[in-house]
Amino acid sequence: MSASTASTNYTPKTKVGRITNFVDERVGGSGILREFGRKVFPDHWSFMFGEVALYSFVILLLSGTFLTFFFDPSMTETVYKGSFVPLKGVEMSAAYNSSLNISFDIRGGLFMRQVHHWAALLFVASIAVHMLRVFFTGAFRKPREMNWVVGGFLLILAMAEGFTGYSLPDDLLSGNGLRIIDGVIKSIPIVGTYISFFLFGGEFPGTHIISRLYTLHILLIPAIILLMIAVHLFMVVVHKHTQYPGPGRNDHNVVGYPLGPVYAAKAGGFFFIVFGVVALMAAAFTINPIWNYGPYDPSPVSAGTQPDWYIGFVDGALRLMPGWLFGIPMEWHVPLPWGTNTLTLNVLLPALVPAGIIFAVLFTYPWIERWITKDNREHHVLDRPRNAPTRTAIGVAGFILYCVMWAAASSDLIATHFHVSLNDVTYWLRALFFIGPIIGFIVSKRISLALQRKDREIALHGRETGRIVRLPHGEFIEVHAPVDEYKRYKLVGFESPLPLPATPNAQGVVDRREKRRAKLSRWFFEDRVAPVTPRELEAAHGHGHHEEIAAEEDKKAVIR
Amino acid sequence: MGDHSHDSPTGSDVVAAAGQSETERFQDPGIPPHRPRLADTDPRAAKRAERQVAILFAVSVIGTLLFFVGYFAFDPNASIGTLRLQNLFLGLGTAFAMLGIGVGIVHWAKTLMPDHEVSEERHAIRTEDDRVAAEKIVEDILEETGIKRRPLIRNTIIGALALAPLPAIVMFRDLDNSSLSVDRLRHTMWKEGVRLTRDPSGTPIKASDVTIGSAFHVIPEGLNESPNKLEEKAKAVVLLMRLDPAALHPSPGREDWGYNGIVAYSKICTHVGCPVALYEQQTHHLLCPCHQSTFDLTQECKVIFGPANRPLPQLPIKVDSEGYLVAQSDFHEPVGPSYWERG
Amino acid sequence: MGLLFTGGLYAVATTVNQAKADTQSFSASDVKEGEKLFLANCATCHGMGGSGTNSGPSLVGVGAAAVDFQVGTGRMPMQMQGPQAQVKPKQFTDDQTHQLAGYVASLGAGPSIPAAEYLDEKGDAAKGGELFRVNCAMCHNAAAAGGALTRGKFAPALAGVSGQHIYEAMVTGPQNMPVFNDANITPQNKRDIITFLKTIEANGSPGGADLGSLGPVSEGLFLWIAGLGVIIAFTIWLTSRTS
């Protein structure tokens, strides 16, 4: 820095100034502040979910650290001597014992457990909502594809972190969850049995799994999450935030509030708000009442044995898959030279395939869309979901697929609470698994197009005012109020690309791949509503002169 | 899509191939003018907002005090009701403390800090200049290492790097500190003469105890004293039921596996291993509460619904000289979920 | 329809509970009044003399406990045929129920109404909890919140059910519930189970509202609707323009 000579001449006047200057001369904070102090962030409620996830993670670190001071991740058998009467004298593992002690004998321990668990549910949920927002607004497009992938990894890591934590108290519910995981792992061909042995240190349940999960839960996975968050935020800084379309916003600028003071205050204050909401839930609503479930024992099980919500879709898929499909067994005995091996498709398929498809599409979608649309430009202005009908429809279809599996994980509770047959719930959900996404695709695409048409109407003819006016010759019309140019620009300032026909490559040949791409491009873009052009607006105003007359006549007309 | 037009006089429904040339676009009117807030123009409103923010911060202080009241005023060992009240106080205290600060700061930012929208230019993420320079640096570095010219070094280092992590993987071998025999999944504690006992007490069961319609949850005798209690229990638990012998339809060779309508089946689901413990004594169905696999007891626990594929393994039982139920042998097949080596 | 099986089952189900003498005494007039009530209200399905018909099982040997449970909880008389008899307002007074029980008990020996000593809720709650988890929780849920069975049947929640009815249900195995006779779970242990259930019911959840004690599903649903709902409300407020 050339300012090195200047800084020696600079003498701060206040005490704070002297301290700041001392630090600044040694780490060069001025440069950072100059870069970030007034960095602009766009403001929209849907941009806040990433922050919710980040803040939930901070809450998880804080409450989790407290819990580690009292939790004993050991499966040594012990006898409960704490203050919860219905478990007194019951044999249990040290892990469950210490979880009960945290809940009943350490002041604030129960509160911290509940904060930790509610924050965990919120952490994964806010990541999911954040990703839905990014997908439906097209924020994953160039240059943000890699950050989308990092976000996808964060989702998987969050699920892994959640599941390892869910299992730690070694209660009956989580123990049966581990048993299901063991069954799923054993279904993996060739290596499954050994992975199960290695994970559990021998046969299920063994005496090692809790301490191993503990290491993953408090050390390895959070460290990777932290690293990924750093990468994620670094890329956000590099890319700057996206913004919704509107007047004054384009791909070359970012419009919003400066970080200091407004945005920093809002974002900083929001941390306390998220913490407050989590504390509110922990104050008044029980989560994971481990004392109800009792210690893990391979014999008992409770009705309503479910995983936490984010694993629910896998559990639901396991429930939906029939063991016999039209009389064909889904467990295959594969004759091999050294003997017969077992391929457990009724477990393997539902456990791996739907999750595999969802994550494969999620990770590759930016590249799929870029290939179809041949759109290699940078995008910093978001699409309103209605203005990208096919993408929106794909997202809705995927979301419905997920939700059907999710609902299936609670099939027994749906049955008891809506007084229907458990079996019928499963049959319906099996059908919906296939039909639901298709219906969702069609309906959401049509709704998107309809909303686009509505936008056109408003841009051309203005907003419906609800005032009915009778003209002198007896005709009734509704008065439309014209929209101002800023509002209008929001309605018309979007791109509506046409299908991109197949183009020859360098050799002058249209290859098969390119033909396929053209076909997909057609599918992607053929249904479209073009944005209003200035000429159309002019024409509409000329054409729609009677509306102006209506406004004139307004005062004289009979208003009903 | 073309046939979607309705009879709007303006024909607003322009769809499909109607192209849109880039020139025919609306001009961006720019950022809308700033509309002042009440607090920007009215000093009294600003003062009011200031007071509101201060009150919110005061709420936070009260919340923190509430937390301390909750922490010290209750004896958590007293009763569940006290614990619930303490949890409520701690939670509400924290919630007020946090929300007071959070809502206060945001309210301050929204009402009193400037709300002029500003526009900032985006810069190219990568400039051509940088790219050229970086490419040059990488080429220079590679050149200086000489890795292209000396393939022997290149190939040996690739080989060494590929092998070096292997010990780290092999090290995990002792995660299962045993012979890794898959065979252990085939055997349980049951063998000829082992008494069926109640779970969890371990008291033996007489055949006469098992009346029609009963369901007993059963463990093998001596399980509670076993050194590997949970692992053995995870394989050996059995559900014992009695129904009208006429309702049972044993297959050839299995007629004597029960006793007077008393039958014993593994309680571990053949799907992914949950305890299949829900016995419906009228329909004779066994239901797994985890994934709803349903087994029909009258058809040797054949799967009649749900994701399981194989019937539950049956434990052959008989009665010993004292009238207690005992096993004839171990299960004739591995219990629980399938695995690759099961065959 | 499943009820058709029951008659035969009850007949044998009683042998173990036989050991205990019928402590409940029914006077001759109870039995006589009970018979009148039975003929007027029950015989259509259960047949003359409780011998059973196509639409109702035989009641010979089901014992007073079965009557006290089925009639005392309003399950009988059934409103309509369905997957299982539903709880509804009682159709008979306590006296009438007593008389009916006396009449049915007179048809053949069966489980009797439990003695008060087993219903005092002063047993060992921890022992009862252990037995409850092994024998009951898979259908009734670990917190006794109920659960689903096949084809529209369900195991009811146990909060608010009297100790006497819980005891009778265990001894008689109503509908699809298996029988837990005294050789399986001793009367003392049944007392422990009732003690456990009444303890957790009286305690409530230390963590606040229990969200139905339904486990992770209701927790997840609450988080998505209420938790995220409140957060979204805050985000909208936070990013909205102040007037």
mmCIF file with all atom_site columns, C-alpha atoms in Angstrom, chain B residues 33-42 115-116, chain C residues 241-243:
data_model
loop_
_atom_site.group_PDB
_atom_site.id
_atom_site.type_symbol
_atom_site.label_atom_id
_atom_site.label_alt_id
_atom_site.label_comp_id
_atom_site.label_asym_id
_atom_site.label_entity_id
_atom_site.label_seq_id
_atom_site.pdbx_PDB_ins_code
_atom_site.Cartn_x
_atom_site.Cartn_y
_atom_site.Cartn_z
_atom_site.occupancy
_atom_site.B_iso_or_equiv
_atom_site.pdbx_formal_charge
_atom_site.auth_seq_id
_atom_site.auth_comp_id
_atom_site.auth_asym_id
_atom_site.auth_atom_id
_atom_site.pdbx_PDB_model_num
ATOM 1  C CA . PRO B 1 33  ? -38.076 8.342  -7.099 1.00 0.00 ? 33  PRO B CA 1
ATOM 2  C CA . HIS B 1 34  ? -37.664 8.051  -3.368 1.00 0.00 ? 34  HIS B CA 1
ATOM 3  C CA . ARG B 1 35  ? -40.829 8.579  -1.406 1.00 0.00 ? 35  ARG B CA 1
ATOM 4  C CA . PRO B 1 36  ? -40.059 10.013 2.017  1.00 0.00 ? 36  PRO B CA 1
ATOM 5  C CA . ARG B 1 37  ? -41.257 8.155  5.066  1.00 0.00 ? 37  ARG B CA 1
ATOM 6  C CA . LEU B 1 38  ? -43.225 9.773  7.831  1.00 0.00 ? 38  LEU B CA 1
ATOM 7  C CA . ALA B 1 39  ? -40.138 9.889  10.023 1.00 0.00 ? 39  ALA B CA 1
ATOM 8  C CA . ASP B 1 40  ? -38.160 11.582 7.262  1.00 0.00 ? 40  ASP B CA 1
ATOM 9  C CA . THR B 1 41  ? -40.459 14.582 7.191  1.00 0.00 ? 41  THR B CA 1
ATOM 10 C CA . ASP B 1 42  ? -42.064 14.693 10.602 1.00 0.00 ? 42  ASP B CA 1
ATOM 11 C CA . ASP B 1 115 ? -33.881 4.126  2.815  1.00 0.00 ? 115 ASP B CA 1
ATOM 12 C CA . HIS B 1 116 ? -32.612 5.493  -0.463 1.00 0.00 ? 116 HIS B CA 1
ATOM 13 C CA . ARG C 2 241 ? -41.162 -0.256 3.204  1.00 0.00 ? 241 ARG C CA 1
ATOM 14 C CA . THR C 2 242 ? -42.137 1.810  6.214  1.00 0.00 ? 242 THR C CA 1
ATOM 15 C CA . SER C 2 243 ? -44.782 4.392  5.525  1.00 0.00 ? 243 SER C CA 1
#
